[in-house]
Amino acid sequence: MKNFKQINEDISFDDWDEIDNPGPVQTEFQKITEKALTRRNFLKSSAAFSAAAFLFGTTTLTPTDAKASSIMFDPVAANTFDDITLPKGFSSQVVVSWGDPMWTKGKDFDHSTRGTAASQELAYGDNNDGMSLFTKNGKHVLAVNNEYTNRGIIYGARDSKLPENEDDVNKGKAAHGVSIIEISENNGQWRIIKDSYYNRRITADTEMEITGPARGHDLLKTKADPTGTKSLGTWNNCGNGRTPWGTYLACEENFNGYFSSSNKDFKRTSNMKRYGIKNKDWGYAWASVDERFDISKHQNEPNRSGYIVEIDPFNPNSTPKKRTALGRFKHENAEVTISKTGHIVVYLGDDERGEFLYRFVSKNKYDPIRDNSNLLEDGSLYVAKFNDDGSGQWLELNPTTTGISSQAEVCVNTRVGASTVGATTMDRPEWVASNPTKVEVYCALTNNKNRGKKSNAGGDNTPVNGPNPRQGNKFGQIVRWIPDNEDHTAKTFKWDLYVVAGNPDVHTGLDAGSSNIKSDNMFNSPDGIAFDKAGNFWIQTDGNYSNKKDFYGMGNNQMLLGDTRSGEIKRFLVGPNECEVTGITWSDDGKTMFVGIQHPGEKGNSHWPAGGKSVPRSSIVAIKRNDGNKIGENIYS
Ligand code: FEO
Ligand code: CA
Ligand code: CA
């Protein structure tokens, strides 16, 4: 079947996007260069990257060797072991792996065939990413995103390493979405409870309800759904969120890579171009078995993905809700906070080079004794503008500010609206994390090889700027901001950079990183970030693991702990070969930390977790302290 074997290069997700979605060629080059130089002088004249830190009156980026460490464990050395490495005094176990059956009628994962569509429909999905553990009435229910699949792994039993028939494609569709599993702890080991009432697979075919301003708009209507209110499935869910009312948020990221056109001459709309939807998909071949993924036949189908999806983890019969009020873009996670005014504020990143950082503010207020289940249906959407003097503004996106004819269309063409109002282009906003002990928010800006070189897909120039201080940014940084008046709904904020990643062993200057980066804690491409209840700041990486050249000495992808007061960062975990460390949640008692290991062996060089000649499988591990104490307790001196 020819069209199942479209593309055979083993290239990363990121590279796909670059091939699919190259921005327009450089424009106004002179202007970009001039601005970059001005910014460099600005940075030089301030203390490292902490210009705005003066405004905060903090000593954030004080060199960490100037004083004793505040973090109690001994750091893990960078390494390239095909295993999980933790500090002395901590241990881990695998809880669940791709393909594990969730019901007794399912079959154990078959390493020789790597499963079928039928076995996958009854099994935990692939490439776990964001997750949350919900505990109620003694039941522990874990909701986990299954972001995507690696063809070389899921179809590794095929000679072509590609989907070769309809069942293969359907297996791929079933491996996407969200897995909801009940887990329990016995003798210190966490396991899935097979056949639990709560166990549920949400896949690319599960019915969803479209809510909010875009519900029922013409742009969302299709032949199968002329009302524009019901769509099928969710896929490429990256980071996640959880609400104070106990629901799970799955965040649709690179939804574009699943669409293709049977008519190679099909002329894409400007919206399709802005979102990277092309006549060729990224090799998943979904349109070959499910016509709605053929954009020449169903032009509105892509408008029904790219949203935040709200799911009730305790009701397996509930219909997931697509929340269009939170905008349509390549969502990373959804960090939910309650402002001091009582409004729900959700921070949202759009992970693409030169795209933006957003905020949603609910129209209605949270009330713990009332039904809050529709707070994400109605509210205001904003995009961030960062000024080089350490100040910033949230710019509202509505028909008046954007010139777009309705709020429904603002919610579908959100990127276009953000470009119109002059938001700050960012170095791929990944996860956002809000400090539970302080009104303060962080965002991982993972890297951006186009910074200062190429505009984004909307034609916005991407000159070097305050929070994105390096041209062709290879290593990434974490920006943080404090809302004015300690109010998450305030329209203004102050920002600084918590860390600028780099390699001080290889580089001097900007690429050596900020002063809290040393030989023993260097990393690249921060991605997952989250605070535990005690205010410990955890950083996960999805970066270059070659351990060569610019990245020499960094080893495999890793997880670090940050002290947000002193700026100190220590390496806590190193993952197995060719993995990304992503996804984090805690047991209610704080004694177990669950961490996701995604795509070990994505280039064919891992047998984690089972070892020997086994198939590498994305898995969740449970990490505990050997002394039985809470993970984050007394972790600082
Ligand atoms: Fe799925 Fe932006 O990482
Ligand atoms: Ca990510
Ligand atoms: Ca990433």
XYZ file of C-alpha atoms and ligand atoms in Angstrom:
642
model
C 0.000 0.000 0.000
C 2.065 2.806 -1.390
C 0.729 5.723 0.604
C 1.568 4.035 3.900
C 5.224 4.352 3.039
C 5.502 8.014 2.442
C 8.552 9.164 4.266
C 11.289 7.128 5.791
C 13.746 9.519 7.372
C 14.275 9.129 11.081
C 13.949 12.766 12.033
C 12.734 14.478 15.135
C 9.393 16.081 15.728
C 11.034 19.438 15.777
C 12.707 18.844 12.425
C 9.391 17.806 10.919
C 7.902 21.055 11.939
C 10.771 22.971 10.427
C 10.373 21.155 7.096
C 6.640 21.610 7.158
C 6.487 25.104 8.376
C 9.428 27.214 7.328
C 8.828 30.861 8.032
C 9.193 33.433 5.284
C 12.779 34.291 4.446
C 14.532 36.988 6.430
C 13.005 40.381 6.195
C 14.336 43.724 7.326
C 17.629 42.080 8.116
C 19.289 45.373 8.880
C 16.729 46.200 11.528
C 17.061 42.821 13.219
C 20.831 43.092 13.450
C 20.699 46.602 14.840
C 18.203 45.599 17.500
C 20.212 42.541 18.457
C 23.315 44.636 18.997
C 21.432 47.121 21.126
C 20.107 44.299 23.259
C 23.539 42.804 23.677
C 24.839 46.066 25.036
C 21.884 46.213 27.354
C 22.689 42.748 28.648
C 26.372 43.446 29.039
C 25.785 46.561 31.042
C 23.559 44.707 33.486
C 24.715 41.970 35.831
C 24.632 38.871 33.656
C 20.988 38.381 32.671
C 19.490 39.856 35.775
C 18.616 43.354 34.676
C 15.083 42.941 35.881
C 16.209 41.197 39.057
C 17.187 44.608 40.355
C 13.578 45.611 40.080
C 12.647 42.605 42.198
C 15.426 43.349 44.654
C 16.516 39.714 44.486
C 19.944 38.174 44.197
C 18.653 35.449 41.920
C 21.669 34.862 39.790
C 24.367 35.167 42.406
C 27.098 32.632 41.606
C 26.181 29.492 43.480
C 29.742 28.623 44.455
C 29.864 31.801 46.522
C 28.000 30.069 49.317
C 27.095 26.632 50.610
C 24.476 24.623 48.727
C 20.917 24.947 49.950
C 19.771 21.652 48.382
C 20.366 18.614 50.573
C 20.986 15.743 48.127
C 24.233 15.066 46.281
C 23.827 15.904 42.604
C 23.764 13.144 39.997
C 26.630 13.280 37.501
C 25.738 13.656 33.821
C 25.884 10.244 32.140
C 24.789 8.190 29.148
C 23.645 5.047 30.988
C 20.594 3.266 29.589
C 18.871 3.598 32.939
C 17.437 6.022 35.487
C 20.050 7.529 37.791
C 19.000 9.187 41.058
C 20.818 10.733 44.031
C 21.819 8.517 46.951
C 18.812 7.931 49.188
C 16.186 7.828 46.402
C 14.871 4.870 44.402
C 12.461 4.264 41.534
C 10.197 1.584 40.065
C 8.357 1.376 36.744
C 4.580 1.790 37.222
C 3.285 1.380 33.665
C 4.721 1.119 30.153
C 3.363 1.606 26.652
C 1.227 -1.385 25.649
C 0.485 -2.659 29.186
C -3.105 -3.973 29.214
C -5.589 -1.958 31.313
C -8.210 -4.694 31.313
C -7.809 -8.461 31.911
C -9.212 -9.167 28.446
C -6.175 -7.353 26.993
C -2.956 -9.157 26.140
C 0.460 -8.535 27.682
C 2.708 -6.446 25.461
C 4.194 -8.609 22.709
C 7.808 -7.641 22.059
C 7.914 -9.546 18.777
C 4.866 -7.933 17.092
C 4.622 -4.767 19.222
C 0.857 -5.189 19.285
C -2.123 -4.709 17.005
C -4.927 -2.144 16.831
C -7.090 -4.462 18.959
C -4.453 -4.933 21.668
C -3.599 -1.223 21.673
C -7.230 -0.203 22.211
C -7.151 -2.121 25.507
C -3.721 -0.877 26.522
C -1.884 2.105 27.945
C -0.922 4.500 25.126
C 2.486 5.468 23.804
C 4.863 8.356 24.567
C 3.512 9.484 27.916
C 3.803 13.229 28.547
C 1.918 15.513 30.977
C -0.020 13.749 33.755
C -1.925 14.354 36.998
C -2.792 11.999 39.844
C -6.252 12.568 41.359
C -7.135 11.064 44.729
C -10.722 10.856 45.993
C -12.310 8.509 48.521
C -9.105 6.484 48.692
C -8.984 5.933 44.924
C -5.901 7.069 42.999
C -6.701 7.871 39.372
C -3.851 8.840 37.078
C -4.616 10.718 33.851
C -1.744 10.704 31.357
C -1.287 12.218 27.907
C -0.053 9.859 25.195
C 1.446 12.454 22.938
C 2.591 10.683 19.774
C 4.325 7.586 18.394
C 7.769 6.918 16.937
C 7.319 4.885 13.792
C 10.671 3.165 14.208
C 9.482 1.818 17.564
C 5.750 1.183 17.208
C 6.263 -0.318 13.706
C 9.682 -1.759 14.535
C 8.448 -5.278 13.727
C 7.794 -4.203 10.104
C 10.657 -4.372 7.611
C 9.913 -0.811 6.497
C 9.576 0.443 10.126
C 6.424 2.164 8.865
C 2.704 1.439 8.998
C 2.158 -1.178 6.279
C -1.580 -1.820 6.482
C -4.813 -0.450 7.874
C -4.429 -2.242 11.204
C -1.021 -0.613 11.669
C -2.494 2.857 11.135
C -5.354 2.129 13.511
C -2.860 0.899 16.098
C -1.140 4.270 15.801
C -4.421 6.159 16.258
C -5.258 4.047 19.324
C -1.835 4.692 20.870
C -2.560 8.450 20.947
C -4.789 10.456 23.274
C -5.107 10.047 27.026
C -4.897 6.996 29.321
C -6.829 7.108 32.581
C -5.822 4.373 35.012
C -6.523 3.578 38.614
C -3.320 2.755 40.473
C -2.670 1.549 43.998
C 0.339 1.111 46.232
C 1.096 -2.245 47.824
C 4.283 -2.963 49.748
C 5.751 0.277 48.469
C 5.098 -0.570 44.790
C 2.577 1.268 42.615
C 0.652 -0.833 40.073
C -2.301 -0.489 37.672
C -5.616 -1.910 38.855
C -6.840 -3.790 35.786
C -10.569 -3.605 35.058
C -11.054 -0.626 37.412
C -14.297 1.273 36.810
C -12.155 4.372 36.199
C -9.884 2.897 33.518
C -10.489 4.630 30.218
C -8.763 5.141 26.902
C -9.443 8.384 25.089
C -8.086 8.172 21.556
C -8.179 9.926 18.183
C -11.740 8.590 17.796
C -13.409 9.486 21.131
C -16.381 11.858 20.861
C -15.688 15.370 22.192
C -17.929 18.380 22.752
C -16.819 21.744 21.371
C -17.530 24.544 23.874
C -16.914 28.268 24.167
C -16.962 31.103 21.625
C -16.144 28.950 18.570
C -18.837 26.327 19.301
C -21.132 26.062 16.296
C -19.184 28.579 14.183
C -19.065 27.919 10.443
C -15.300 27.339 10.660
C -15.932 24.276 12.825
C -18.678 22.671 10.747
C -17.911 19.507 8.785
C -19.882 17.042 6.716
C -20.002 14.614 9.647
C -20.879 17.384 12.122
C -22.891 20.139 10.418
C -23.542 21.700 13.842
C -19.850 22.377 14.586
C -20.342 21.205 18.166
C -18.991 17.641 18.227
C -15.601 16.469 17.100
C -13.861 13.138 17.215
C -10.752 12.531 19.227
C -7.713 14.283 20.586
C -4.104 13.705 19.604
C -0.650 15.053 20.248
C -1.423 16.065 23.804
C 1.771 17.396 25.275
C 1.782 19.064 28.692
C -1.288 19.076 30.893
C -3.139 20.944 33.576
C -5.470 20.276 36.468
C -8.256 22.434 37.797
C -9.217 23.173 41.424
C -12.546 21.427 40.708
C -10.818 18.137 39.958
C -10.713 17.924 36.171
C -7.792 17.102 33.914
C -6.631 19.285 31.028
C -5.013 17.652 27.991
C -3.312 20.139 25.681
C -3.260 19.583 21.916
C 0.138 20.519 20.515
C 1.410 19.448 17.070
C -2.072 18.542 15.811
C -1.129 19.681 12.317
C 1.182 16.747 11.519
C -1.720 14.301 11.096
C -3.464 16.002 8.164
C -2.673 15.527 4.495
C -4.224 16.080 1.089
C -5.054 13.434 -1.496
C -4.971 16.254 -4.045
C -1.347 17.312 -4.213
C -2.324 20.604 -5.871
C -4.710 21.551 -3.082
C -4.296 25.238 -2.206
C -4.057 25.633 1.547
C -5.769 28.501 3.340
C -3.645 31.116 5.117
C -4.862 29.708 8.437
C -3.539 26.253 7.423
C -0.195 27.801 6.535
C 0.064 29.655 9.853
C -0.564 26.414 11.753
C 1.786 24.281 9.643
C -0.909 22.136 8.004
C 0.485 20.768 4.752
C -0.524 18.518 1.910
C 1.766 15.854 3.428
C 1.453 14.524 6.955
C 4.362 13.596 9.222
C 4.208 9.922 8.263
C 1.231 8.801 10.391
C -0.918 8.048 7.280
C -4.189 8.641 9.156
C -5.946 10.060 6.085
C -5.408 6.708 4.366
C -7.873 5.051 6.761
C -9.930 8.029 7.975
C -10.955 10.547 5.332
C -11.531 13.410 7.759
C -7.747 13.852 7.913
C -7.753 14.659 4.163
C -7.791 18.476 4.040
C -8.736 18.627 0.370
C -12.026 16.925 1.293
C -12.617 18.315 4.804
C -11.113 21.772 5.048
C -12.581 22.609 8.460
C -11.430 19.469 10.216
C -8.088 21.004 11.351
C -10.035 23.892 12.964
C -11.405 21.337 15.426
C -8.031 20.611 17.012
C -5.363 22.705 18.720
C -7.374 23.275 21.902
C -7.332 22.551 25.619
C -9.480 19.484 26.364
C -11.151 19.206 29.793
C -11.779 15.677 31.085
C -13.466 14.425 34.267
C -11.143 11.617 35.414
C -13.707 10.155 37.829
C -16.495 9.807 35.267
C -15.479 7.394 32.497
C -18.766 8.060 30.688
C -18.293 11.835 30.502
C -17.720 13.579 27.171
C -14.403 15.486 27.059
C -14.851 19.189 26.346
C -12.745 21.209 23.937
C -12.361 24.663 25.492
C -12.081 27.056 22.541
C -12.047 30.112 24.851
C -8.425 29.238 25.693
C -7.367 29.718 22.081
C -6.119 27.522 19.272
C -2.407 27.023 18.907
C 0.249 24.379 19.585
C -0.544 24.136 23.269
C 2.143 22.973 25.644
C 0.541 22.860 29.106
C -2.199 24.755 30.949
C -1.100 26.113 34.332
C -4.208 26.935 36.342
C -4.126 29.440 39.201
C -6.757 31.233 41.275
C -6.116 34.982 41.405
C -6.702 36.978 44.531
C -9.836 38.318 42.840
C -11.202 34.758 42.668
C -10.911 34.464 38.898
C -9.322 31.427 37.301
C -6.184 32.369 35.391
C -4.657 29.830 33.000
C -1.170 30.382 31.575
C -0.551 28.783 28.169
C 2.487 28.459 25.897
C 2.492 28.011 22.110
C 5.487 25.797 21.382
C 6.745 26.918 18.031
C 9.713 29.071 17.119
C 8.777 32.727 17.434
C 5.242 32.097 18.708
C 3.716 33.505 21.878
C 2.818 33.142 25.543
C -0.871 33.467 26.495
C -3.150 33.916 29.497
C -6.865 33.175 29.950
C -8.878 34.919 32.685
C -12.280 33.418 33.499
C -15.331 35.649 33.327
C -16.831 34.128 36.450
C -15.159 33.542 39.794
C -14.208 30.277 41.439
C -16.403 29.350 44.375
C -15.382 26.164 46.211
C -18.942 25.387 47.279
C -20.583 25.891 43.888
C -20.371 24.107 40.527
C -17.298 25.445 38.750
C -17.354 23.046 35.854
C -17.927 25.674 33.168
C -15.405 28.302 34.266
C -13.246 27.575 31.212
C -16.116 28.194 28.842
C -16.120 31.971 29.012
C -13.407 34.536 29.672
C -10.778 36.807 28.170
C -7.709 35.726 26.268
C -4.447 37.710 26.427
C -0.988 37.476 24.915
C 2.263 38.625 26.532
C 4.435 41.561 25.554
C 7.802 41.726 27.307
C 9.688 45.032 27.399
C 13.466 45.111 27.663
C 13.300 47.212 30.843
C 11.883 44.273 32.834
C 8.242 45.284 32.556
C 5.511 43.595 30.562
C 1.855 43.730 29.558
C -0.934 41.306 28.805
C -2.622 42.389 25.564
C -6.223 41.324 25.194
C -7.286 39.454 22.062
C -10.771 40.418 20.937
C -12.388 41.726 17.723
C -11.554 45.353 18.621
C -7.860 44.797 19.365
C -7.224 42.304 16.565
C -9.567 43.471 13.808
C -10.833 39.874 13.534
C -14.586 39.862 12.982
C -15.727 37.789 15.986
C -14.432 36.266 19.215
C -15.170 32.839 17.699
C -12.636 33.569 14.966
C -10.140 34.990 17.474
C -10.368 31.621 19.234
C -9.703 29.712 15.984
C -7.097 32.040 14.438
C -5.459 32.947 17.734
C -1.937 33.202 16.346
C -3.066 35.755 13.766
C -4.673 37.878 16.478
C -1.530 37.750 18.620
C 0.636 38.868 15.698
C -1.714 41.785 15.029
C -1.476 43.206 18.555
C 2.342 43.069 18.579
C 3.008 40.320 21.131
C 6.618 39.346 21.856
C 7.898 36.439 19.775
C 9.346 33.799 22.115
C 11.879 30.952 21.974
C 9.274 28.158 21.904
C 7.252 28.513 25.130
C 6.990 25.064 26.720
C 5.533 24.485 30.217
C 4.420 27.269 32.511
C 4.566 26.753 36.298
C 3.115 28.916 39.045
C 4.850 29.039 42.433
C 2.370 27.912 45.127
C 4.248 29.865 47.808
C 4.412 33.193 45.969
C 2.544 35.043 43.212
C 5.193 34.304 40.614
C 5.146 32.350 37.336
C 7.844 30.608 35.258
C 7.961 29.535 31.604
C 10.523 27.258 29.948
C 11.714 28.683 26.608
C 13.298 25.566 25.246
C 15.504 26.760 22.325
C 15.082 28.503 18.976
C 17.560 28.141 16.169
C 15.684 30.820 14.212
C 15.968 33.589 16.819
C 17.360 36.689 15.158
C 17.605 34.837 11.843
C 14.161 34.043 10.530
C 10.639 35.320 11.105
C 7.838 33.100 12.418
C 5.204 31.535 10.181
C 3.114 34.697 10.438
C 5.949 36.859 9.109
C 6.732 38.500 12.468
C 10.392 39.352 12.793
C 12.107 37.606 15.689
C 14.934 39.916 16.742
C 16.908 39.133 19.873
C 14.969 40.638 22.789
C 15.033 40.769 26.588
C 13.602 37.346 27.528
C 15.081 35.750 24.373
C 18.606 37.146 24.519
C 20.552 34.869 22.156
C 20.614 34.643 18.396
C 20.087 31.052 17.180
C 19.383 29.992 20.793
C 20.716 26.420 21.243
C 20.312 25.899 24.966
C 17.114 27.595 26.159
C 16.211 29.654 29.237
C 13.504 30.026 31.872
C 11.749 33.375 32.176
C 9.681 34.309 35.232
C 7.324 37.126 36.000
C 5.590 38.638 38.990
C 2.102 39.985 38.264
C 1.704 43.568 39.477
C -0.200 43.928 42.766
C 0.362 40.180 43.285
C -2.744 39.699 41.150
C -2.746 37.127 38.338
C -5.458 39.143 36.576
C -3.325 42.349 36.517
C -2.574 43.622 33.032
C 1.095 44.324 33.837
C 4.015 42.402 35.323
C 7.755 42.480 36.016
C 10.007 39.786 34.600
C 13.553 38.421 34.782
C 15.398 35.289 33.696
C 15.680 32.569 36.348
C 18.290 30.672 34.339
C 19.916 30.879 30.943
C 21.128 27.365 30.075
C 24.523 26.966 28.456
C 27.815 25.136 28.496
C 30.505 26.915 30.542
C 33.016 24.134 29.697
C 32.780 24.814 25.963
C 31.728 28.455 25.708
C 32.399 31.840 27.170
C 29.922 34.697 26.920
C 26.205 34.201 26.449
C 26.454 30.502 25.553
C 28.208 29.733 28.842
C 24.825 30.404 30.450
C 23.887 32.475 33.470
C 25.969 32.412 36.627
C 23.870 29.641 38.210
C 25.050 27.217 35.492
C 28.238 25.270 36.247
C 30.011 22.181 34.928
C 28.108 19.980 37.370
C 24.545 21.126 36.609
C 24.534 22.093 32.955
C 21.668 21.049 30.720
C 19.952 22.187 27.549
C 16.367 22.664 26.388
C 14.267 23.000 29.542
C 10.732 21.800 28.764
C 8.599 20.342 31.592
C 8.596 22.552 34.683
C 6.452 22.210 37.799
C 6.324 23.137 41.465
C 5.457 20.648 44.180
C 3.284 21.759 47.097
C 6.323 22.805 49.121
C 7.513 25.176 46.391
C 10.364 23.016 45.059
C 10.910 23.851 41.391
C 11.468 20.814 39.142
C 12.922 21.179 35.642
C 12.797 18.438 32.967
C 14.700 18.513 29.691
C 13.961 17.567 26.087
C 17.202 18.455 24.461
C 20.222 17.395 22.536
C 21.630 14.230 24.178
C 24.583 13.774 21.818
C 26.981 14.652 24.666
C 29.192 16.195 21.990
C 30.391 19.637 20.917
C 28.053 22.332 22.294
C 26.406 19.680 24.465
C 29.576 17.961 25.663
C 29.281 17.018 29.333
C 25.470 17.217 29.480
C 24.735 13.503 28.869
C 21.211 12.152 28.524
C 18.078 14.184 29.147
C 17.569 14.897 32.813
C 15.611 16.452 35.633
C 16.888 19.090 38.018
C 15.708 20.795 41.173
C 15.807 24.560 41.430
C 15.776 26.776 44.494
C 13.874 29.820 43.261
C 15.152 31.973 46.141
C 18.898 31.442 45.736
C 18.892 30.535 42.026
C 20.726 27.288 42.795
C 20.009 24.315 40.489
C 21.038 20.685 41.131
C 20.744 17.656 38.876
C 18.321 15.121 40.406
C 17.779 12.480 37.719
C 19.327 11.333 34.460
C 17.088 9.383 32.059
C 17.914 6.390 29.829
C 19.326 6.734 26.321
C 17.564 8.882 23.727
C 14.636 9.663 26.026
C 12.965 12.894 27.003
C 12.045 13.381 30.646
C 8.516 14.808 30.695
C 5.464 14.652 32.931
C 5.389 14.982 36.699
C 2.842 14.532 39.476
C 2.790 13.571 43.150
C 0.857 11.261 45.448
C -1.426 13.083 47.855
C 0.851 12.294 50.801
C 3.843 13.781 48.949
C 5.878 10.603 49.415
C 5.869 9.481 45.774
C 6.824 11.577 42.789
C 5.744 10.158 39.411
C 7.972 11.065 36.459
C 7.490 10.278 32.777
C 10.188 8.859 30.518
C 9.203 9.423 26.905
C 10.570 7.779 23.749
C 13.654 5.972 25.133
C 15.660 4.747 22.126
C 13.990 7.069 19.621
C 16.998 6.487 17.351
C 17.246 2.773 18.106
C 19.725 2.756 21.002
C 17.859 1.786 24.161
C 16.287 -1.285 25.709
C 14.878 0.531 28.717
C 13.077 -0.405 30.910
C 13.238 -4.211 30.533
C 16.838 -4.469 29.265
C 18.226 -7.390 27.241
C 16.892 -7.236 23.686
C 13.512 -5.843 24.690
C 11.634 -3.091 22.870
C 12.203 0.321 24.491
C 8.927 1.597 25.952
C 7.816 4.961 27.266
C 6.964 4.497 30.937
C 6.064 6.233 34.164
C 8.322 5.706 37.146
C 7.485 6.225 40.821
C 10.296 7.804 42.834
C 10.551 7.620 46.616
C 12.946 8.503 49.372
C 14.454 5.474 51.043
C 13.802 7.054 54.456
C 10.067 7.148 53.664
C 9.789 10.917 54.029
C 8.045 13.247 51.614
C 10.036 13.837 48.442
C 10.227 17.598 48.847
C 10.427 17.754 52.635
C 13.510 19.438 54.081
C 15.105 19.281 50.690
C 16.547 22.710 51.317
C 18.824 23.467 54.245
Fe 5.442 18.226 23.126
Fe 6.507 21.294 23.205
O 6.653 19.561 23.606
Ca 7.194 19.328 25.918
Ca 10.284 19.957 23.741
